[in-house]
PDB file of C-alpha atoms and ligand atoms in Angstrom:
ATOM      1  CA  UNK A   1       0.000   0.000   0.000  1.00  0.00           C
ATOM      2  CA  UNK A   2       1.352   3.381  -0.857  1.00  0.00           C
ATOM      3  CA  UNK A   3      -0.367   6.682  -0.201  1.00  0.00           C
ATOM      4  CA  UNK A   4       0.998   8.312  -3.347  1.00  0.00           C
ATOM      5  CA  UNK A   5       0.925   7.282  -7.016  1.00  0.00           C
ATOM      6  CA  UNK A   6       4.676   6.606  -7.241  1.00  0.00           C
ATOM      7  CA  UNK A   7       7.622   5.584  -5.076  1.00  0.00           C
ATOM      8  CA  UNK A   8      10.285   8.020  -3.912  1.00  0.00           C
ATOM      9  CA  UNK A   9      12.892   5.252  -3.483  1.00  0.00           C
ATOM     10  CA  UNK A  10      15.998   5.093  -5.682  1.00  0.00           C
ATOM     11  CA  UNK A  11      15.467   3.761  -9.227  1.00  0.00           C
ATOM     12  CA  UNK A  12      17.422   0.572  -8.545  1.00  0.00           C
ATOM     13  CA  UNK A  13      15.246  -0.221  -5.502  1.00  0.00           C
ATOM     14  CA  UNK A  14      12.032   0.626  -7.406  1.00  0.00           C
ATOM     15  CA  UNK A  15      13.039  -1.595 -10.327  1.00  0.00           C
ATOM     16  CA  UNK A  16      13.800  -4.490  -7.985  1.00  0.00           C
ATOM     17  CA  UNK A  17      10.431  -4.143  -6.275  1.00  0.00           C
ATOM     18  CA  UNK A  18       8.518  -3.879  -9.576  1.00  0.00           C
ATOM     19  CA  UNK A  19      10.342  -6.957 -10.955  1.00  0.00           C
ATOM     20  CA  UNK A  20       9.408  -9.062  -7.906  1.00  0.00           C
ATOM     21  CA  UNK A  21       6.268 -11.023  -8.778  1.00  0.00           C
ATOM     22  CA  UNK A  22       5.530 -11.558  -5.072  1.00  0.00           C
ATOM     23  CA  UNK A  23       4.829  -7.834  -4.653  1.00  0.00           C
ATOM     24  CA  UNK A  24       1.553  -6.186  -5.715  1.00  0.00           C
ATOM     25  CA  UNK A  25       1.232  -2.434  -5.441  1.00  0.00           C
ATOM     26  CA  UNK A  26      -1.885  -0.553  -4.354  1.00  0.00           C
ATOM     27  CA  UNK A  27      -1.341   3.098  -5.226  1.00  0.00           C
ATOM     28  CA  UNK A  28      -3.053   6.092  -3.582  1.00  0.00           C
ATOM     29  CA  UNK A  29      -4.131   3.871  -0.719  1.00  0.00           C
ATOM     30  CA  UNK A  30      -3.898   4.075   3.052  1.00  0.00           C
ATOM     31  CA  UNK A  31      -4.802   1.469   5.656  1.00  0.00           C
ATOM     32  CA  UNK A  32      -7.838   2.577   7.644  1.00  0.00           C
ATOM     33  CA  UNK A  33      -8.156  -0.506   9.804  1.00  0.00           C
ATOM     34  CA  UNK A  34      -6.609  -3.900  10.420  1.00  0.00           C
ATOM     35  CA  UNK A  35      -9.386  -6.508  10.250  1.00  0.00           C
ATOM     36  CA  UNK A  36      -9.640  -9.773  12.150  1.00  0.00           C
ATOM     37  CA  UNK A  37     -10.656 -11.246  15.442  1.00  0.00           C
ATOM     38  CA  UNK A  38      -7.599 -12.241  17.465  1.00  0.00           C
ATOM     39  CA  UNK A  39      -5.456 -12.601  14.348  1.00  0.00           C
ATOM     40  CA  UNK A  40      -5.055 -10.546  11.211  1.00  0.00           C
ATOM     41  CA  UNK A  41      -7.556 -11.420   8.474  1.00  0.00           C
ATOM     42  CA  UNK A  42      -7.314  -8.359   6.254  1.00  0.00           C
ATOM     43  CA  UNK A  43      -6.975  -4.615   5.956  1.00  0.00           C
ATOM     44  CA  UNK A  44      -9.534  -1.939   5.151  1.00  0.00           C
ATOM     45  CA  UNK A  45      -8.102   0.434   2.564  1.00  0.00           C
ATOM     46  CA  UNK A  46      -9.137   3.956   1.674  1.00  0.00           C
ATOM     47  CA  UNK A  47      -8.419   5.325  -1.776  1.00  0.00           C
ATOM     48  CA  UNK A  48      -7.023   8.789  -1.052  1.00  0.00           C
ATOM     49  CA  UNK A  49      -8.305  10.201  -4.358  1.00  0.00           C
ATOM     50  CA  UNK A  50     -11.905   8.937  -4.246  1.00  0.00           C
ATOM     51  CA  UNK A  51     -12.325   8.181  -0.526  1.00  0.00           C
ATOM     52  CA  UNK A  52     -13.662   4.751  -1.496  1.00  0.00           C
ATOM     53  CA  UNK A  53     -13.182   1.952   1.066  1.00  0.00           C
ATOM     54  CA  UNK A  54     -12.273  -1.627   0.173  1.00  0.00           C
ATOM     55  CA  UNK A  55     -11.216  -4.720   2.112  1.00  0.00           C
ATOM     56  CA  UNK A  56      -8.172  -6.764   1.178  1.00  0.00           C
ATOM     57  CA  UNK A  57      -7.686 -10.208   2.766  1.00  0.00           C
ATOM     58  CA  UNK A  58      -4.148 -10.594   4.134  1.00  0.00           C
ATOM     59  CA  UNK A  59      -2.659 -12.684   6.951  1.00  0.00           C
ATOM     60  CA  UNK A  60       0.024 -10.234   8.056  1.00  0.00           C
ATOM     61  CA  UNK A  61       0.764  -6.498   8.162  1.00  0.00           C
ATOM     62  CA  UNK A  62       4.154  -4.791   8.248  1.00  0.00           C
ATOM     63  CA  UNK A  63       4.346  -1.046   8.732  1.00  0.00           C
ATOM     64  CA  UNK A  64       7.216   0.824   7.078  1.00  0.00           C
ATOM     65  CA  UNK A  65       6.767   4.539   6.419  1.00  0.00           C
ATOM     66  CA  UNK A  66       9.905   6.465   5.518  1.00  0.00           C
ATOM     67  CA  UNK A  67      12.529   7.418   8.083  1.00  0.00           C
ATOM     68  CA  UNK A  68      11.957   9.128  11.421  1.00  0.00           C
ATOM     69  CA  UNK A  69      14.945   9.460  13.763  1.00  0.00           C
ATOM     70  CA  UNK A  70      14.049   8.051  17.189  1.00  0.00           C
ATOM     71  CA  UNK A  71      15.130  11.153  19.098  1.00  0.00           C
ATOM     72  CA  UNK A  72      11.974  12.339  20.865  1.00  0.00           C
ATOM     73  CA  UNK A  73      13.449  11.377  24.228  1.00  0.00           C
ATOM     74  CA  UNK A  74      16.112  14.099  23.725  1.00  0.00           C
ATOM     75  CA  UNK A  75      13.770  16.821  22.482  1.00  0.00           C
ATOM     76  CA  UNK A  76      14.274  20.017  24.460  1.00  0.00           C
ATOM     77  CA  UNK A  77      17.641  18.792  25.745  1.00  0.00           C
ATOM     78  CA  UNK A  78      19.788  18.325  22.638  1.00  0.00           C
ATOM     79  CA  UNK A  79      19.597  20.622  19.604  1.00  0.00           C
ATOM     80  CA  UNK A  80      18.012  19.002  16.551  1.00  0.00           C
ATOM     81  CA  UNK A  81      16.609  20.093  13.222  1.00  0.00           C
ATOM     82  CA  UNK A  82      12.903  20.361  12.432  1.00  0.00           C
ATOM     83  CA  UNK A  83      12.819  16.662  11.423  1.00  0.00           C
ATOM     84  CA  UNK A  84      14.375  15.458  14.671  1.00  0.00           C
ATOM     85  CA  UNK A  85      17.915  14.820  13.433  1.00  0.00           C
ATOM     86  CA  UNK A  86      20.436  15.729  16.140  1.00  0.00           C
ATOM     87  CA  UNK A  87      22.731  18.654  15.249  1.00  0.00           C
ATOM     88  CA  UNK A  88      26.418  17.775  15.479  1.00  0.00           C
ATOM     89  CA  UNK A  89      29.484  19.955  15.017  1.00  0.00           C
ATOM     90  CA  UNK A  90      33.270  19.453  15.161  1.00  0.00           C
ATOM     91  CA  UNK A  91      32.903  15.724  14.593  1.00  0.00           C
ATOM     92  CA  UNK A  92      30.183  14.215  16.769  1.00  0.00           C
ATOM     93  CA  UNK A  93      29.759  16.951  19.379  1.00  0.00           C
ATOM     94  CA  UNK A  94      26.271  18.138  20.281  1.00  0.00           C
ATOM     95  CA  UNK A  95      25.290  21.372  21.997  1.00  0.00           C
ATOM     96  CA  UNK A  96      25.546  19.571  25.346  1.00  0.00           C
ATOM     97  CA  UNK A  97      29.067  19.313  26.729  1.00  0.00           C
ATOM     98  CA  UNK A  98      30.143  15.651  26.938  1.00  0.00           C
ATOM     99  CA  UNK A  99      27.230  14.340  24.810  1.00  0.00           C
ATOM    100  CA  UNK A 100      28.093  12.971  21.362  1.00  0.00           C
ATOM    101  CA  UNK A 101      25.781  11.697  18.613  1.00  0.00           C
ATOM    102  CA  UNK A 102      26.439   9.087  15.930  1.00  0.00           C
ATOM    103  CA  UNK A 103      24.562   7.096  13.330  1.00  0.00           C
ATOM    104  CA  UNK A 104      21.158   7.589  11.817  1.00  0.00           C
ATOM    105  CA  UNK A 105      19.944   9.935  14.575  1.00  0.00           C
ATOM    106  CA  UNK A 106      22.276  12.635  13.231  1.00  0.00           C
ATOM    107  CA  UNK A 107      22.539  11.705   9.549  1.00  0.00           C
ATOM    108  CA  UNK A 108      19.716  12.704   7.243  1.00  0.00           C
ATOM    109  CA  UNK A 109      21.769  12.204   4.095  1.00  0.00           C
ATOM    110  CA  UNK A 110      23.472   8.759   3.967  1.00  0.00           C
ATOM    111  CA  UNK A 111      21.698   6.634   6.631  1.00  0.00           C
ATOM    112  CA  UNK A 112      23.780   3.544   5.887  1.00  0.00           C
ATOM    113  CA  UNK A 113      25.250   0.890   8.181  1.00  0.00           C
ATOM    114  CA  UNK A 114      28.812   1.729   7.173  1.00  0.00           C
ATOM    115  CA  UNK A 115      28.423   5.477   7.759  1.00  0.00           C
ATOM    116  CA  UNK A 116      26.654   4.819  11.089  1.00  0.00           C
ATOM    117  CA  UNK A 117      29.489   2.510  12.168  1.00  0.00           C
ATOM    118  CA  UNK A 118      32.079   5.082  11.092  1.00  0.00           C
ATOM    119  CA  UNK A 119      30.436   7.896  12.991  1.00  0.00           C
ATOM    120  CA  UNK A 120      30.069   5.543  15.972  1.00  0.00           C
ATOM    121  CA  UNK A 121      33.818   5.121  15.949  1.00  0.00           C
ATOM    122  CA  UNK A 122      34.247   8.910  15.717  1.00  0.00           C
ATOM    123  CA  UNK A 123      31.902   9.407  18.690  1.00  0.00           C
ATOM    124  CA  UNK A 124      33.796   6.826  20.747  1.00  0.00           C
ATOM    125  CA  UNK A 125      37.084   8.618  20.071  1.00  0.00           C
ATOM    126  CA  UNK A 126      35.554  12.056  20.735  1.00  0.00           C
ATOM    127  CA  UNK A 127      34.036  10.796  24.016  1.00  0.00           C
ATOM    128  CA  UNK A 128      37.283   9.146  25.119  1.00  0.00           C
ATOM    129  CA  UNK A 129      39.289  12.330  24.379  1.00  0.00           C
ATOM    130  CA  UNK A 130      36.710  14.472  26.132  1.00  0.00           C
ATOM    131  CA  UNK A 131      36.870  12.234  29.226  1.00  0.00           C
ATOM    132  CA  UNK A 132      40.679  12.380  29.154  1.00  0.00           C
ATOM    133  CA  UNK A 133      40.535  16.183  29.042  1.00  0.00           C
ATOM    134  CA  UNK A 134      38.406  16.431  32.176  1.00  0.00           C
ATOM    135  CA  UNK A 135      40.159  17.479  35.378  1.00  0.00           C
ATOM    136  CA  UNK A 136      40.366  14.745  37.988  1.00  0.00           C
ATOM    137  CA  UNK A 137      38.099  15.395  40.947  1.00  0.00           C
ATOM    138  CA  UNK A 138      37.288  13.175  43.938  1.00  0.00           C
ATOM    139  CA  UNK A 139      34.027  12.132  42.192  1.00  0.00           C
ATOM    140  CA  UNK A 140      35.410  11.062  38.795  1.00  0.00           C
ATOM    141  CA  UNK A 141      38.662   9.200  39.529  1.00  0.00           C
TER     142      UNK A 141
HETATM  143  C1  LIG B   1      14.803  -1.843   5.572  1.00  0.00           C
HETATM  144  C2  LIG B   1      16.209  -1.269   5.742  1.00  0.00           C
HETATM  145  C3  LIG B   1      17.222  -1.709   4.883  1.00  0.00           C
HETATM  146  C4  LIG B   1      18.514  -1.203   5.011  1.00  0.00           C
HETATM  147  N1  LIG B   1      19.486  -1.650   4.159  1.00  0.00           N
HETATM  148  C5  LIG B   1      20.745  -1.217   4.303  1.00  0.00           C
HETATM  149  C6  LIG B   1      21.778  -1.698   3.460  1.00  0.00           C
HETATM  150  O1  LIG B   1      21.567  -2.546   2.579  1.00  0.00           O
HETATM  151  N2  LIG B   1      23.040  -1.203   3.640  1.00  0.00           N
HETATM  152  C7  LIG B   1      23.333  -0.299   4.598  1.00  0.00           C
HETATM  153  O2  LIG B   1      24.511   0.089   4.741  1.00  0.00           O
HETATM  154  N3  LIG B   1      22.368   0.191   5.404  1.00  0.00           N
HETATM  155  C8  LIG B   1      21.074  -0.245   5.283  1.00  0.00           C
HETATM  156  N4  LIG B   1      20.086   0.243   6.106  1.00  0.00           N
HETATM  157  C9  LIG B   1      20.421   1.319   7.043  1.00  0.00           C
HETATM  158  C10 LIG B   1      21.094   0.801   8.315  1.00  0.00           C
HETATM  159  O3  LIG B   1      20.315  -0.250   8.866  1.00  0.00           O
HETATM  160  C11 LIG B   1      21.208   1.959   9.298  1.00  0.00           C
HETATM  161  O4  LIG B   1      21.862   3.037   8.687  1.00  0.00           O
HETATM  162  C12 LIG B   1      21.965   1.577  10.560  1.00  0.00           C
HETATM  163  O5  LIG B   1      21.366   0.463  11.182  1.00  0.00           O
HETATM  164  C13 LIG B   1      21.990   2.755  11.519  1.00  0.00           C
HETATM  165  O6  LIG B   1      22.678   2.353  12.665  1.00  0.00           O
HETATM  166  P1  LIG B   1      22.446   3.115  14.035  1.00  0.00           P
HETATM  167  O7  LIG B   1      23.320   2.410  15.028  1.00  0.00           O
HETATM  168  O8  LIG B   1      22.623   4.580  13.848  1.00  0.00           O
HETATM  169  O9  LIG B   1      20.890   2.909  14.376  1.00  0.00           O
HETATM  170  P2  LIG B   1      20.094   1.567  14.621  1.00  0.00           P
HETATM  171  O10 LIG B   1      20.712   0.399  13.921  1.00  0.00           O
HETATM  172  O11 LIG B   1      18.663   1.917  14.336  1.00  0.00           O
HETATM  173  O12 LIG B   1      20.299   1.312  16.178  1.00  0.00           O
HETATM  174  C14 LIG B   1      19.653   2.108  17.149  1.00  0.00           C
HETATM  175  C15 LIG B   1      19.442   1.204  18.369  1.00  0.00           C
HETATM  176  O13 LIG B   1      18.961   2.012  19.456  1.00  0.00           O
HETATM  177  C16 LIG B   1      17.933   1.305  20.098  1.00  0.00           C
HETATM  178  N5  LIG B   1      17.096   2.284  20.798  1.00  0.00           N
HETATM  179  C17 LIG B   1      16.169   3.124  20.272  1.00  0.00           C
HETATM  180  N6  LIG B   1      15.618   3.866  21.252  1.00  0.00           N
HETATM  181  C18 LIG B   1      16.204   3.486  22.398  1.00  0.00           C
HETATM  182  C19 LIG B   1      16.054   3.896  23.755  1.00  0.00           C
HETATM  183  N7  LIG B   1      15.194   4.859  24.112  1.00  0.00           N
HETATM  184  N8  LIG B   1      16.810   3.299  24.682  1.00  0.00           N
HETATM  185  C20 LIG B   1      17.712   2.331  24.338  1.00  0.00           C
HETATM  186  N9  LIG B   1      17.900   1.901  23.074  1.00  0.00           N
HETATM  187  C21 LIG B   1      17.144   2.486  22.109  1.00  0.00           C
HETATM  188  C22 LIG B   1      17.214   0.561  18.985  1.00  0.00           C
HETATM  189  O14 LIG B   1      16.494  -0.538  19.496  1.00  0.00           O
HETATM  190  C23 LIG B   1      18.399   0.117  18.130  1.00  0.00           C
HETATM  191  O15 LIG B   1      18.917  -1.128  18.552  1.00  0.00           O
HETATM  192  C24 LIG B   1      18.788  -0.249   6.009  1.00  0.00           C
HETATM  193  C25 LIG B   1      17.779   0.180   6.884  1.00  0.00           C
HETATM  194  C26 LIG B   1      16.497  -0.318   6.735  1.00  0.00           C
HETATM  195  C27 LIG B   1      15.410   0.149   7.686  1.00  0.00           C
END
């Protein structure tokens, strides 16, 4: 089910999905309701252009709608952009001293495993250096 009349994914991903005969596309459709009593028996769809409702029998439902960084827990504490991606500067630093961000929560461009792992390594080094730079006090040594 897709709420628009075309996919925004990259061409190579679109072509792979279209070539897969196990995938049927329902364009301009949103799920209004999951049907079934105790277990999934179908979904009620609404055509976003006509408003028409229809039921489609299915035995499972998987929800996947774009990307949303899971950063709500930090809202109001760490600076982020209007889409919830954490702002970083000078490597992985955030606006909060001693707090570093890595991976998809701060990357709205690449969002890949390899870039997340790389920035995770950067954050570990930044955090270790920051800890090293802290003066020793009776509470932290
Ligand atoms: C369908 C799909 C296909 C993909 N295919 C590829 C691919 O082919 N190649 C590629 O390079 N990348 C791919 N990616 C992207 C890749 O998975 C991500 O870029 C990468 O996993 C980001 O790593 P991360 O550590 O930043 O975040 P995540 O891997 O999302 O890890 C975040 C972790 O934090 C945990 N967490 C969340 N909230 C809390 C909380 N409040 N307290 C404690 N823990 C919490 C989560 O459970 C999760 O384990 C794909 C992603 C998706 C969704």
